[in-house]
């Protein structure tokens, strides 16, 4: 395998490695993030039920003279819990909009870009290979004509042009 073919193979392997390994792993990461978001949303629903029960207990305790202090304490606990839930919901919204949605969008764009770039690279590579093969074929023909001719220098200029075209 020539050096050019090795470099071509390595380049294609880099593209394919990203498309076949890295991007699917990133896609899995986004999916796990969505599952995490869904689980936290479930926790939020359960926490709202807990908050409602805490408020109800506070109301019941506040109605009685003997447990008024307990009712006040339960209301304070409910307020702290409500503040924590509001913060959690805000963080959850940011997690979705700033991380998951952005990552998912960029991943889709990356996949499209890499696929198009790989196809373009392969097409250009194929075109260059065909051009080189044509030049090499012309060079062989010129050499044969030159060797079989009575005037071997007749094709020398043309041969030099083809050689220059082949050199990188």
PDB file of C-alpha atoms in Angstrom:
ATOM      1  CA  UNK A   1       0.000   0.000   0.000  1.00  0.00           C
ATOM      2  CA  UNK A   2       1.443   3.363  -1.002  1.00  0.00           C
ATOM      3  CA  UNK A   3       1.858   6.270   1.404  1.00  0.00           C
ATOM      4  CA  UNK A   4      -0.993   8.140  -0.298  1.00  0.00           C
ATOM      5  CA  UNK A   5      -3.314   5.170   0.089  1.00  0.00           C
ATOM      6  CA  UNK A   6      -2.351   4.858   3.769  1.00  0.00           C
ATOM      7  CA  UNK A   7      -3.129   8.525   4.392  1.00  0.00           C
ATOM      8  CA  UNK A   8      -6.412   8.189   2.529  1.00  0.00           C
ATOM      9  CA  UNK A   9      -7.372   5.138   4.581  1.00  0.00           C
ATOM     10  CA  UNK A  10      -6.444   6.884   7.848  1.00  0.00           C
ATOM     11  CA  UNK A  11      -8.484   9.958   6.890  1.00  0.00           C
ATOM     12  CA  UNK A  12     -11.534   7.873   6.041  1.00  0.00           C
ATOM     13  CA  UNK A  13     -11.119   5.910   9.291  1.00  0.00           C
ATOM     14  CA  UNK A  14     -11.137   9.161  11.286  1.00  0.00           C
ATOM     15  CA  UNK A  15     -14.401  10.244   9.639  1.00  0.00           C
ATOM     16  CA  UNK A  16     -15.946   6.811  10.091  1.00  0.00           C
ATOM     17  CA  UNK A  17     -14.731   6.588  13.699  1.00  0.00           C
ATOM     18  CA  UNK A  18     -16.478   9.833  14.527  1.00  0.00           C
ATOM     19  CA  UNK A  19     -19.642   8.862  12.668  1.00  0.00           C
ATOM     20  CA  UNK A  20     -19.767   5.234  13.855  1.00  0.00           C
ATOM     21  CA  UNK A  21     -18.452   5.514  17.424  1.00  0.00           C
ATOM     22  CA  UNK A  22     -18.262   9.015  18.881  1.00  0.00           C
ATOM     23  CA  UNK A  23     -21.559  10.412  17.570  1.00  0.00           C
ATOM     24  CA  UNK A  24     -23.599   7.338  18.610  1.00  0.00           C
ATOM     25  CA  UNK A  25     -22.049   7.613  22.093  1.00  0.00           C
ATOM     26  CA  UNK A  26     -22.980  11.278  22.190  1.00  0.00           C
ATOM     27  CA  UNK A  27     -26.498  10.413  21.024  1.00  0.00           C
ATOM     28  CA  UNK A  28     -26.709   7.869  23.860  1.00  0.00           C
ATOM     29  CA  UNK A  29     -25.541  10.575  26.280  1.00  0.00           C
ATOM     30  CA  UNK A  30     -28.395  12.838  25.108  1.00  0.00           C
ATOM     31  CA  UNK A  31     -30.873   9.977  25.517  1.00  0.00           C
ATOM     32  CA  UNK A  32     -29.637   9.315  29.058  1.00  0.00           C
ATOM     33  CA  UNK A  33     -29.995  13.042  29.770  1.00  0.00           C
ATOM     34  CA  UNK A  34     -33.616  12.884  28.621  1.00  0.00           C
ATOM     35  CA  UNK A  35     -34.233   9.909  30.910  1.00  0.00           C
ATOM     36  CA  UNK A  36     -32.640  11.843  33.768  1.00  0.00           C
ATOM     37  CA  UNK A  37     -34.843  14.843  32.989  1.00  0.00           C
ATOM     38  CA  UNK A  38     -37.921  12.609  32.949  1.00  0.00           C
ATOM     39  CA  UNK A  39     -36.943  11.080  36.305  1.00  0.00           C
ATOM     40  CA  UNK A  40     -36.471  14.534  37.831  1.00  0.00           C
ATOM     41  CA  UNK A  41     -39.862  15.572  36.467  1.00  0.00           C
ATOM     42  CA  UNK A  42     -41.332  12.530  38.233  1.00  0.00           C
ATOM     43  CA  UNK A  43     -39.603  13.597  41.442  1.00  0.00           C
ATOM     44  CA  UNK A  44     -41.110  17.059  41.017  1.00  0.00           C
ATOM     45  CA  UNK A  45     -44.617  15.589  40.756  1.00  0.00           C
ATOM     46  CA  UNK A  46     -44.052  13.512  43.901  1.00  0.00           C
ATOM     47  CA  UNK A  47     -42.596  16.542  45.689  1.00  0.00           C
ATOM     48  CA  UNK A  48     -45.701  18.600  44.883  1.00  0.00           C
ATOM     49  CA  UNK A  49     -47.827  15.893  46.493  1.00  0.00           C
ATOM     50  CA  UNK A  50     -45.551  15.990  49.533  1.00  0.00           C
ATOM     51  CA  UNK A  51     -45.805  19.799  49.652  1.00  0.00           C
ATOM     52  CA  UNK A  52     -49.617  19.671  49.492  1.00  0.00           C
ATOM     53  CA  UNK A  53     -49.719  17.106  52.319  1.00  0.00           C
ATOM     54  CA  UNK A  54     -47.355  19.235  54.411  1.00  0.00           C
ATOM     55  CA  UNK A  55     -49.551  22.319  53.940  1.00  0.00           C
ATOM     56  CA  UNK A  56     -52.670  20.355  54.831  1.00  0.00           C
ATOM     57  CA  UNK A  57     -51.017  19.060  58.014  1.00  0.00           C
ATOM     58  CA  UNK A  58     -49.946  22.618  58.847  1.00  0.00           C
ATOM     59  CA  UNK A  59     -53.513  23.854  58.397  1.00  0.00           C
ATOM     60  CA  UNK A  60     -54.900  21.102  60.596  1.00  0.00           C
ATOM     61  CA  UNK A  61     -52.290  21.756  63.271  1.00  0.00           C
ATOM     62  CA  UNK A  62     -52.869  25.524  63.153  1.00  0.00           C
ATOM     63  CA  UNK A  63     -56.586  25.065  63.804  1.00  0.00           C
ATOM     64  CA  UNK A  64     -55.880  23.512  67.188  1.00  0.00           C
ATOM     65  CA  UNK A  65     -54.673  25.690  70.091  1.00  0.00           C
ATOM     66  CA  UNK A  66     -52.305  23.051  71.436  1.00  0.00           C
ATOM     67  CA  UNK A  67     -50.522  22.406  68.162  1.00  0.00           C
ATOM     68  CA  UNK A  68     -50.363  25.945  66.751  1.00  0.00           C
ATOM     69  CA  UNK A  69     -46.552  26.032  67.029  1.00  0.00           C
ATOM     70  CA  UNK A  70     -46.365  22.710  65.209  1.00  0.00           C
ATOM     71  CA  UNK A  71     -48.580  24.143  62.458  1.00  0.00           C
ATOM     72  CA  UNK A  72     -46.325  27.192  62.099  1.00  0.00           C
ATOM     73  CA  UNK A  73     -43.273  24.950  61.889  1.00  0.00           C
ATOM     74  CA  UNK A  74     -44.956  22.807  59.222  1.00  0.00           C
ATOM     75  CA  UNK A  75     -45.799  25.943  57.217  1.00  0.00           C
ATOM     76  CA  UNK A  76     -42.161  27.057  57.428  1.00  0.00           C
ATOM     77  CA  UNK A  77     -41.027  23.617  56.268  1.00  0.00           C
ATOM     78  CA  UNK A  78     -43.531  23.761  53.411  1.00  0.00           C
ATOM     79  CA  UNK A  79     -42.236  27.192  52.351  1.00  0.00           C
ATOM     80  CA  UNK A  80     -38.610  26.012  52.335  1.00  0.00           C
ATOM     81  CA  UNK A  81     -39.662  22.925  50.407  1.00  0.00           C
ATOM     82  CA  UNK A  82     -41.562  25.063  47.883  1.00  0.00           C
ATOM     83  CA  UNK A  83     -38.492  27.269  47.334  1.00  0.00           C
ATOM     84  CA  UNK A  84     -36.310  24.210  46.771  1.00  0.00           C
ATOM     85  CA  UNK A  85     -38.844  22.855  44.256  1.00  0.00           C
ATOM     86  CA  UNK A  86     -38.963  26.151  42.373  1.00  0.00           C
ATOM     87  CA  UNK A  87     -35.159  26.116  42.128  1.00  0.00           C
ATOM     88  CA  UNK A  88     -35.195  22.486  40.968  1.00  0.00           C
ATOM     89  CA  UNK A  89     -37.763  23.279  38.284  1.00  0.00           C
ATOM     90  CA  UNK A  90     -35.679  26.248  37.098  1.00  0.00           C
ATOM     91  CA  UNK A  91     -32.557  24.084  36.939  1.00  0.00           C
ATOM     92  CA  UNK A  92     -34.521  21.410  35.089  1.00  0.00           C
ATOM     93  CA  UNK A  93     -35.699  23.953  32.493  1.00  0.00           C
ATOM     94  CA  UNK A  94     -32.138  25.205  32.026  1.00  0.00           C
ATOM     95  CA  UNK A  95     -30.846  21.631  31.785  1.00  0.00           C
ATOM     96  CA  UNK A  96     -33.306  20.979  28.992  1.00  0.00           C
ATOM     97  CA  UNK A  97     -32.919  24.220  27.047  1.00  0.00           C
ATOM     98  CA  UNK A  98     -29.233  24.959  27.581  1.00  0.00           C
ATOM     99  CA  UNK A  99     -27.815  21.463  27.464  1.00  0.00           C
ATOM    100  CA  UNK A 100     -30.029  18.734  26.047  1.00  0.00           C
ATOM    101  CA  UNK A 101     -31.720  20.697  23.261  1.00  0.00           C
ATOM    102  CA  UNK A 102     -28.475  22.425  22.232  1.00  0.00           C
ATOM    103  CA  UNK A 103     -26.472  19.207  22.292  1.00  0.00           C
ATOM    104  CA  UNK A 104     -29.087  17.323  20.316  1.00  0.00           C
ATOM    105  CA  UNK A 105     -29.280  20.063  17.677  1.00  0.00           C
ATOM    106  CA  UNK A 106     -25.496  20.315  17.350  1.00  0.00           C
ATOM    107  CA  UNK A 107     -25.201  16.544  17.134  1.00  0.00           C
ATOM    108  CA  UNK A 108     -27.666  16.402  14.232  1.00  0.00           C
ATOM    109  CA  UNK A 109     -25.809  19.196  12.427  1.00  0.00           C
ATOM    110  CA  UNK A 110     -22.476  17.474  13.098  1.00  0.00           C
ATOM    111  CA  UNK A 111     -23.695  14.187  11.647  1.00  0.00           C
ATOM    112  CA  UNK A 112     -24.967  15.922   8.495  1.00  0.00           C
ATOM    113  CA  UNK A 113     -21.752  17.931   8.133  1.00  0.00           C
ATOM    114  CA  UNK A 114     -19.436  14.948   8.640  1.00  0.00           C
ATOM    115  CA  UNK A 115     -21.407  12.771   6.240  1.00  0.00           C
ATOM    116  CA  UNK A 116     -21.306  15.465   3.550  1.00  0.00           C
ATOM    117  CA  UNK A 117     -17.609  16.177   4.178  1.00  0.00           C
ATOM    118  CA  UNK A 118     -16.719  12.481   3.963  1.00  0.00           C
ATOM    119  CA  UNK A 119     -18.592  12.127   0.666  1.00  0.00           C
ATOM    120  CA  UNK A 120     -16.877  15.244  -0.701  1.00  0.00           C
ATOM    121  CA  UNK A 121     -13.460  13.952   0.405  1.00  0.00           C
ATOM    122  CA  UNK A 122     -14.080  10.555  -1.203  1.00  0.00           C
ATOM    123  CA  UNK A 123     -15.287  12.181  -4.418  1.00  0.00           C
ATOM    124  CA  UNK A 124     -12.255  14.493  -4.627  1.00  0.00           C
ATOM    125  CA  UNK A 125      -9.929  11.607  -3.829  1.00  0.00           C
ATOM    126  CA  UNK A 126     -11.502   9.471  -6.551  1.00  0.00           C
ATOM    127  CA  UNK A 127     -11.205  12.348  -9.043  1.00  0.00           C
ATOM    128  CA  UNK A 128      -7.530  12.885  -8.174  1.00  0.00           C
ATOM    129  CA  UNK A 129      -6.792   9.169  -8.467  1.00  0.00           C
ATOM    130  CA  UNK A 130      -8.431   9.014 -11.886  1.00  0.00           C
ATOM    131  CA  UNK A 131      -6.459  12.069 -13.024  1.00  0.00           C
ATOM    132  CA  UNK A 132      -3.187  10.534 -11.840  1.00  0.00           C
ATOM    133  CA  UNK A 133      -3.997   7.243 -13.567  1.00  0.00           C
ATOM    134  CA  UNK A 134      -4.708   9.081 -16.845  1.00  0.00           C
ATOM    135  CA  UNK A 135      -1.408  10.970 -16.587  1.00  0.00           C
ATOM    136  CA  UNK A 136       0.499   7.775 -15.838  1.00  0.00           C
ATOM    137  CA  UNK A 137      -1.141   6.098 -18.809  1.00  0.00           C
ATOM    138  CA  UNK A 138      -0.171   9.026 -21.058  1.00  0.00           C
ATOM    139  CA  UNK A 139       3.383   8.865 -19.742  1.00  0.00           C
ATOM    140  CA  UNK A 140       3.628   5.158 -20.560  1.00  0.00           C
ATOM    141  CA  UNK A 141       2.320   5.772 -24.079  1.00  0.00           C
ATOM    142  CA  UNK A 142       4.803   8.592 -24.625  1.00  0.00           C
ATOM    143  CA  UNK A 143       7.669   6.427 -23.395  1.00  0.00           C
ATOM    144  CA  UNK A 144       6.678   3.618 -25.737  1.00  0.00           C
ATOM    145  CA  UNK A 145       6.410   6.031 -28.645  1.00  0.00           C
ATOM    146  CA  UNK A 146       9.712   7.603 -27.677  1.00  0.00           C
ATOM    147  CA  UNK A 147      11.508   4.257 -27.460  1.00  0.00           C
ATOM    148  CA  UNK A 148      10.074   2.982 -30.736  1.00  0.00           C
ATOM    149  CA  UNK A 149      10.715   6.216 -32.600  1.00  0.00           C
ATOM    150  CA  UNK A 150      13.713   7.062 -34.753  1.00  0.00           C
ATOM    151  CA  UNK A 151      13.831  10.404 -32.943  1.00  0.00           C
ATOM    152  CA  UNK A 152      13.602   9.578 -29.218  1.00  0.00           C
ATOM    153  CA  UNK A 153      13.889  13.240 -28.188  1.00  0.00           C
ATOM    154  CA  UNK A 154      10.753  14.113 -30.151  1.00  0.00           C
ATOM    155  CA  UNK A 155       8.514  13.171 -27.219  1.00  0.00           C
ATOM    156  CA  UNK A 156      10.894  14.361 -24.481  1.00  0.00           C
ATOM    157  CA  UNK A 157       9.204  17.735 -23.917  1.00  0.00           C
ATOM    158  CA  UNK A 158       5.766  16.183 -23.658  1.00  0.00           C
ATOM    159  CA  UNK A 159       7.104  13.500 -21.307  1.00  0.00           C
ATOM    160  CA  UNK A 160       8.583  16.185 -19.029  1.00  0.00           C
ATOM    161  CA  UNK A 161       5.227  18.006 -18.902  1.00  0.00           C
ATOM    162  CA  UNK A 162       3.416  14.843 -17.873  1.00  0.00           C
ATOM    163  CA  UNK A 163       6.085  14.067 -15.232  1.00  0.00           C
ATOM    164  CA  UNK A 164       5.719  17.563 -13.746  1.00  0.00           C
ATOM    165  CA  UNK A 165       1.968  17.125 -13.612  1.00  0.00           C
ATOM    166  CA  UNK A 166       2.390  13.870 -11.681  1.00  0.00           C
ATOM    167  CA  UNK A 167       4.724  15.332  -9.063  1.00  0.00           C
ATOM    168  CA  UNK A 168       2.998  16.652  -5.905  1.00  0.00           C
TER     169      UNK A 168
END
